[in-house]
Amino acid sequence: MRPLINLDKCDGCGLCVAVCCSNILKMVDKNLVIVDGDGCDWCALCEAVCISGAIVCPLEIVLNS
Amino acid sequence: MLEPGLLRAIPYFSELSDEELNEVGQYFFEESYVRDEIIFLEGDEARNLYFVASGVVKTFKTSSDGKEQTIELARPGDVLNEVAVFDGGPNPTSAQAITPVRLYKIEKSKMLAIISQRPVIALEVLRLMAAKMRRLTELVEDLSFRPVVGRVAKILLEQARAPLVSRLSQREMAAMAGTAREMVSRSLKTLEDEGAIKMERNRVVILDPEALERRAA
C-alpha cells in the first residue's frame, strides 16, 4: 500500500515532499514520485498540506473480526 | 532587505509599485526554521508579523491537559499572527514548522506604519482577514450545529458493512460528510479516544459498532 498520486492535479509545489516524515516522496523533473511506498507510515500529512488534492492516503475501513 | 520580486509574491503587497516594494522591503528580515521548531508561542507578546516564503507552518492551540488542536496549516504566501499584530493582544496560537521553513519577518510597529501610509495594503489585509473569518465562522457552524462526528461515524459503518469503494481517504470522507478534511481528522481522533475505533497504519478498525451507531443517530 502506498499513497495515491494524481499527477494531473499536482502543481509540483513540493510541500508534500517537505512534510513527509518517512522521506518516501521525491520530485523528479517537477513530477512527484514515491521512492519507497512500503516505508510510508500513513501519517497523511502529505494529504493535509496538498491544496489541489493530488495526493491521498486512503484508509481501509473494517469491522473488528 | 527583501527584493521587490520576493515581496510581490505576498498578497499583502501585490499591488505596490517597484519603488514602494523597495521601500517596504528594507524593513523585512528572512528567517529559517528546521522541521518541528517552534516559531512563536500562544500567549506571548506579538512582536512581529510573518509571511511564509517556503514550507508549511502549523498553528495550534494547546489545552490545559496538553491536548493539541491544529487551527490551520500556513503555506507559501500565507500570513502568520496577524490577529495579535492588529488587535494588540497576545499570540492567540502557537506556530511550529512542520517542514523546513523560510519566513519573511517584519516588526509589528513597522508593519502598522506601512499600512497607515498605504490604503491599498489595508484593503488587502481586510480581504484576507475576511476570508479567514469566513473559514472560522464555518468551523464554528460545524462544531456547534452539525454533528460532524456523527456523520463520520455513519460513513465508517456504511463503508465497513457495504463498501462502495475499497478504501476512502479523509479528503473523500470530508466531501461525503460536507465538511473540511480537518474536521474528519478531528472526528477520527475523537472516535478513537472514545474507544469506538482503532487507527492502524492504513486501516480504521471498528471496535464498537454500537457506539458508532449511537453517534450516528
Coordinates of C-alpha atoms in Angstrom, one line a residue:
Chain A
M1 CA 0.0 0.0 0.0
R2 CA 1.2 3.5 -0.9
P3 CA -0.3 6.9 -1.1
L4 CA -2.1 7.6 -4.4
I5 CA -0.9 10.4 -6.6
N6 CA -2.9 12.1 -9.4
L7 CA -0.3 13.8 -11.5
D8 CA -3.0 15.7 -13.4
K9 CA -3.8 17.6 -10.2
C10 CA -0.2 18.0 -9.0
D11 CA 1.2 21.5 -9.4
G12 CA 4.7 20.5 -8.4
C13 CA 4.9 22.7 -5.3
G14 CA 6.8 20.1 -3.4
L15 CA 5.1 20.8 0.0
C16 CA 4.2 17.1 0.4
V17 CA 7.9 16.1 -0.1
A18 CA 9.0 18.6 2.5
V19 CA 6.4 17.5 5.0
C20 CA 6.9 13.7 4.6
C21 CA 8.2 12.2 7.8
S22 CA 9.2 9.0 6.2
N23 CA 11.1 10.6 3.3
I24 CA 9.4 8.4 0.7
L25 CA 8.4 11.2 -1.7
K26 CA 10.6 12.9 -4.2
M27 CA 10.2 15.5 -7.1
V28 CA 11.8 14.3 -10.3
D29 CA 11.7 16.9 -13.1
K30 CA 8.7 18.5 -11.3
N31 CA 6.9 15.1 -11.2
L32 CA 6.0 13.7 -7.8
V33 CA 7.2 10.1 -7.3
I34 CA 7.1 7.6 -4.5
V35 CA 10.6 6.2 -3.8
D36 CA 9.6 3.7 -1.1
G37 CA 5.9 3.1 -0.6
D38 CA 6.4 0.4 2.0
G39 CA 8.2 2.9 4.2
C40 CA 5.2 5.2 4.4
D41 CA 3.8 5.4 8.0
W42 CA 0.5 6.8 6.8
C43 CA 0.6 10.0 8.8
A44 CA -1.4 11.6 5.9
L45 CA 0.4 15.0 6.3
C46 CA 1.0 15.0 2.6
E47 CA -2.7 14.8 2.0
A48 CA -3.3 17.5 4.6
V49 CA -0.9 20.0 3.0
C50 CA -1.9 19.4 -0.6
I51 CA -4.3 22.1 -1.7
S52 CA -5.0 20.5 -5.1
G53 CA -5.9 17.1 -3.7
A54 CA -3.2 15.4 -5.8
I55 CA -2.1 13.0 -3.1
V56 CA -4.3 11.0 -0.8
C57 CA -3.7 8.3 1.8
P58 CA -6.8 6.1 1.5
L59 CA -7.9 4.1 4.5
E60 CA -9.4 0.6 4.6
I61 CA -12.4 0.5 7.0
V62 CA -13.1 -2.8 8.6
L63 CA -15.2 -4.3 11.4
N64 CA -13.2 -5.9 14.1
S65 CA -13.5 -9.6 13.5
Chain B
M1 CA 16.2 43.8 3.0
L2 CA 13.9 41.8 0.6
E3 CA 14.0 42.0 -3.2
P4 CA 10.8 43.5 -4.7
G5 CA 10.2 40.3 -6.6
L6 CA 10.0 38.3 -3.4
L7 CA 7.7 40.7 -1.7
R8 CA 5.3 40.9 -4.7
A9 CA 4.5 37.2 -4.3
I10 CA 2.9 38.0 -0.9
P11 CA -0.8 39.0 -1.4
Y12 CA -0.5 42.0 1.0
F13 CA 2.0 43.7 -1.3
S14 CA 1.0 42.5 -4.7
E15 CA -0.5 45.9 -5.7
L16 CA 2.6 48.0 -4.8
S17 CA 4.9 49.6 -7.4
D18 CA 8.6 48.6 -7.6
E19 CA 9.6 51.8 -5.9
E20 CA 7.2 51.1 -3.0
L21 CA 8.3 47.5 -2.7
N22 CA 11.9 48.7 -2.5
E23 CA 11.0 51.0 0.3
V24 CA 8.9 48.4 2.2
G25 CA 11.5 45.6 1.6
Q26 CA 14.1 47.3 3.8
Y27 CA 12.0 46.5 6.9
F28 CA 11.9 42.8 6.3
F29 CA 14.2 40.0 7.5
E30 CA 14.4 36.4 6.4
E31 CA 14.4 33.7 9.0
S32 CA 14.8 29.9 8.6
Y33 CA 13.4 27.2 10.8
V34 CA 14.1 23.4 10.9
R35 CA 11.2 20.9 11.0
D36 CA 9.4 20.8 14.4
E37 CA 11.0 24.1 15.5
I38 CA 8.6 26.5 17.4
I39 CA 8.2 29.9 15.8
F40 CA 6.2 31.6 18.5
L41 CA 4.1 30.5 21.4
E42 CA 0.4 31.1 22.3
G43 CA 0.1 33.8 25.0
D44 CA 3.4 35.5 24.2
E45 CA 3.5 39.1 23.2
A46 CA 3.3 39.5 19.4
R47 CA 6.4 41.5 18.2
N48 CA 6.4 40.5 14.6
L49 CA 4.3 39.7 11.6
Y50 CA 5.4 36.7 9.5
F51 CA 4.9 35.6 5.9
V52 CA 5.6 32.1 4.8
A53 CA 8.2 32.1 2.0
S54 CA 8.6 28.3 1.7
G55 CA 7.4 25.3 3.6
V56 CA 4.4 24.7 5.9
V57 CA 3.7 26.1 9.3
K58 CA 1.2 24.6 11.7
T59 CA -0.7 27.0 14.0
F60 CA -2.2 25.3 17.0
K61 CA -3.7 25.7 20.5
T62 CA -2.9 23.5 23.5
S63 CA -5.4 22.7 26.2
S64 CA -4.6 22.7 29.9
D65 CA -4.3 18.9 29.8
G66 CA -1.8 19.0 27.0
K67 CA -4.1 18.2 24.1
E68 CA -3.2 19.9 20.9
Q69 CA -5.6 21.3 18.3
T70 CA -4.4 22.3 14.9
I71 CA -6.0 25.6 13.8
E72 CA -4.6 25.8 10.3
L73 CA -1.7 25.0 8.0
A74 CA 0.0 28.1 6.6
R75 CA 1.6 27.6 3.1
P76 CA 3.8 29.9 1.0
G77 CA 2.3 33.4 0.7
D78 CA 0.2 33.0 3.9
V79 CA 0.5 35.4 6.8
L80 CA 1.1 34.4 10.4
N81 CA -0.1 36.0 13.6
E82 CA -1.9 39.0 12.0
V83 CA -4.7 38.8 14.7
A84 CA -2.3 39.6 17.5
V85 CA -0.4 42.2 15.5
F86 CA -3.5 44.1 14.6
D87 CA -5.5 43.8 17.8
G88 CA -2.5 44.3 20.1
G89 CA -3.2 41.2 22.2
P90 CA -1.0 38.2 22.8
N91 CA -0.5 35.4 20.2
P92 CA -3.8 33.5 20.0
T93 CA -2.0 30.3 18.8
S94 CA 1.4 28.7 18.8
A95 CA 3.2 28.2 15.5
Q96 CA 5.5 25.3 14.5
A97 CA 7.4 24.5 11.4
I98 CA 6.3 21.1 10.1
T99 CA 8.8 21.2 7.2
P100 CA 12.0 23.2 6.8
V101 CA 10.5 26.7 6.6
R102 CA 11.7 30.2 5.5
L103 CA 9.8 33.2 6.7
Y104 CA 9.8 36.9 6.0
K105 CA 9.5 38.8 9.2
I106 CA 8.6 42.4 9.9
E107 CA 8.3 44.2 13.2
K108 CA 4.8 45.0 14.2
S109 CA 5.3 48.7 14.6
K110 CA 6.9 48.9 11.1
M111 CA 4.1 47.0 9.6
L112 CA 1.4 49.2 11.2
A113 CA 3.3 52.3 9.9
I114 CA 3.5 50.9 6.4
I115 CA -0.3 50.2 6.4
S116 CA -1.2 53.6 7.7
Q117 CA 0.6 55.2 4.7
R118 CA -0.7 52.8 2.0
P119 CA -4.5 52.2 2.0
V120 CA -4.1 49.6 -0.8
I121 CA -2.4 47.3 1.7
A122 CA -5.1 47.9 4.2
L123 CA -7.7 46.8 1.7
E124 CA -5.8 43.6 1.0
V125 CA -5.4 42.9 4.7
L126 CA -9.1 43.3 5.2
R127 CA -9.9 41.0 2.3
L128 CA -7.6 38.2 3.7
M129 CA -8.9 38.8 7.2
A130 CA -12.5 38.5 5.9
A131 CA -11.7 35.2 4.1
K132 CA -10.1 33.9 7.3
M133 CA -13.2 35.0 9.3
R134 CA -15.5 33.2 6.9
R135 CA -13.5 30.0 7.2
L136 CA -13.6 30.2 11.0
T137 CA -17.3 31.0 11.0
E138 CA -17.9 27.8 9.0
L139 CA -15.8 26.0 11.6
V140 CA -17.9 27.3 14.4
E141 CA -21.0 26.2 12.5
D142 CA -19.6 22.7 12.1
L143 CA -18.6 22.5 15.7
S144 CA -21.9 24.0 17.1
F145 CA -24.8 22.8 14.9
R146 CA -23.7 20.0 12.7
P147 CA -22.6 16.8 14.4
V148 CA -19.7 16.0 12.1
V149 CA -18.5 13.1 14.4
G150 CA -21.9 11.5 13.8
R151 CA -21.7 11.9 10.1
V152 CA -18.2 10.4 10.0
A153 CA -19.4 7.5 12.3
K154 CA -22.2 6.8 9.8
I155 CA -19.7 6.8 6.8
L156 CA -17.4 4.4 8.7
L157 CA -20.3 2.0 9.4
E158 CA -21.6 2.1 5.8
Q159 CA -18.2 1.7 4.4
A160 CA -17.4 -1.3 6.6
R161 CA -20.7 -3.1 6.0
A162 CA -21.2 -2.4 2.3
P163 CA -18.2 -0.8 0.8
L164 CA -18.8 1.3 -2.3
V165 CA -15.1 1.6 -2.9
S166 CA -12.2 -0.5 -1.4
R167 CA -10.8 2.4 0.5
L168 CA -11.6 6.0 1.5
S169 CA -9.3 8.9 2.1
Q170 CA -10.0 11.6 4.7
R171 CA -10.5 14.0 1.9
E172 CA -13.1 11.8 0.3
M173 CA -14.9 11.3 3.7
A174 CA -14.9 15.1 4.1
A175 CA -16.6 15.5 0.8
M176 CA -19.2 12.9 1.7
A177 CA -19.8 14.5 5.1
G178 CA -19.9 18.0 3.7
T179 CA -17.2 19.3 5.9
A180 CA -13.5 20.2 5.9
R181 CA -10.8 17.5 5.9
E182 CA -9.5 18.7 9.2
M183 CA -12.9 18.0 10.8
V184 CA -12.7 14.4 9.6
S185 CA -9.3 14.1 11.1
R186 CA -10.6 15.5 14.3
S187 CA -13.6 13.2 14.3
L188 CA -11.5 10.1 13.8
K189 CA -9.3 11.1 16.7
T190 CA -12.5 11.7 18.9
L191 CA -13.9 8.3 17.9
E192 CA -10.5 6.6 18.7
D193 CA -10.3 8.4 22.1
E194 CA -13.8 7.1 22.8
G195 CA -12.7 3.5 22.0
A196 CA -15.1 3.1 19.1
I197 CA -12.4 2.7 16.5
K198 CA -8.7 1.9 16.3
M199 CA -6.5 3.7 13.8
E200 CA -3.9 1.3 12.4
R201 CA -1.4 2.2 9.7
N202 CA -3.7 2.4 6.7
R203 CA -6.8 0.9 8.3
V204 CA -9.6 2.0 10.5
V205 CA -10.8 -0.9 12.7
I206 CA -14.3 -0.5 14.1
L207 CA -14.1 -1.9 17.7
D208 CA -17.6 -0.9 18.9
P209 CA -20.2 -0.6 16.1
E210 CA -22.9 0.2 18.6
A211 CA -21.0 3.2 19.8
L212 CA -20.7 4.4 16.2
E213 CA -24.5 3.8 15.7
R214 CA -25.3 5.9 18.8
R215 CA -23.0 8.6 17.4
A216 CA -24.6 8.4 14.0
A217 CA -28.2 8.5 15.3

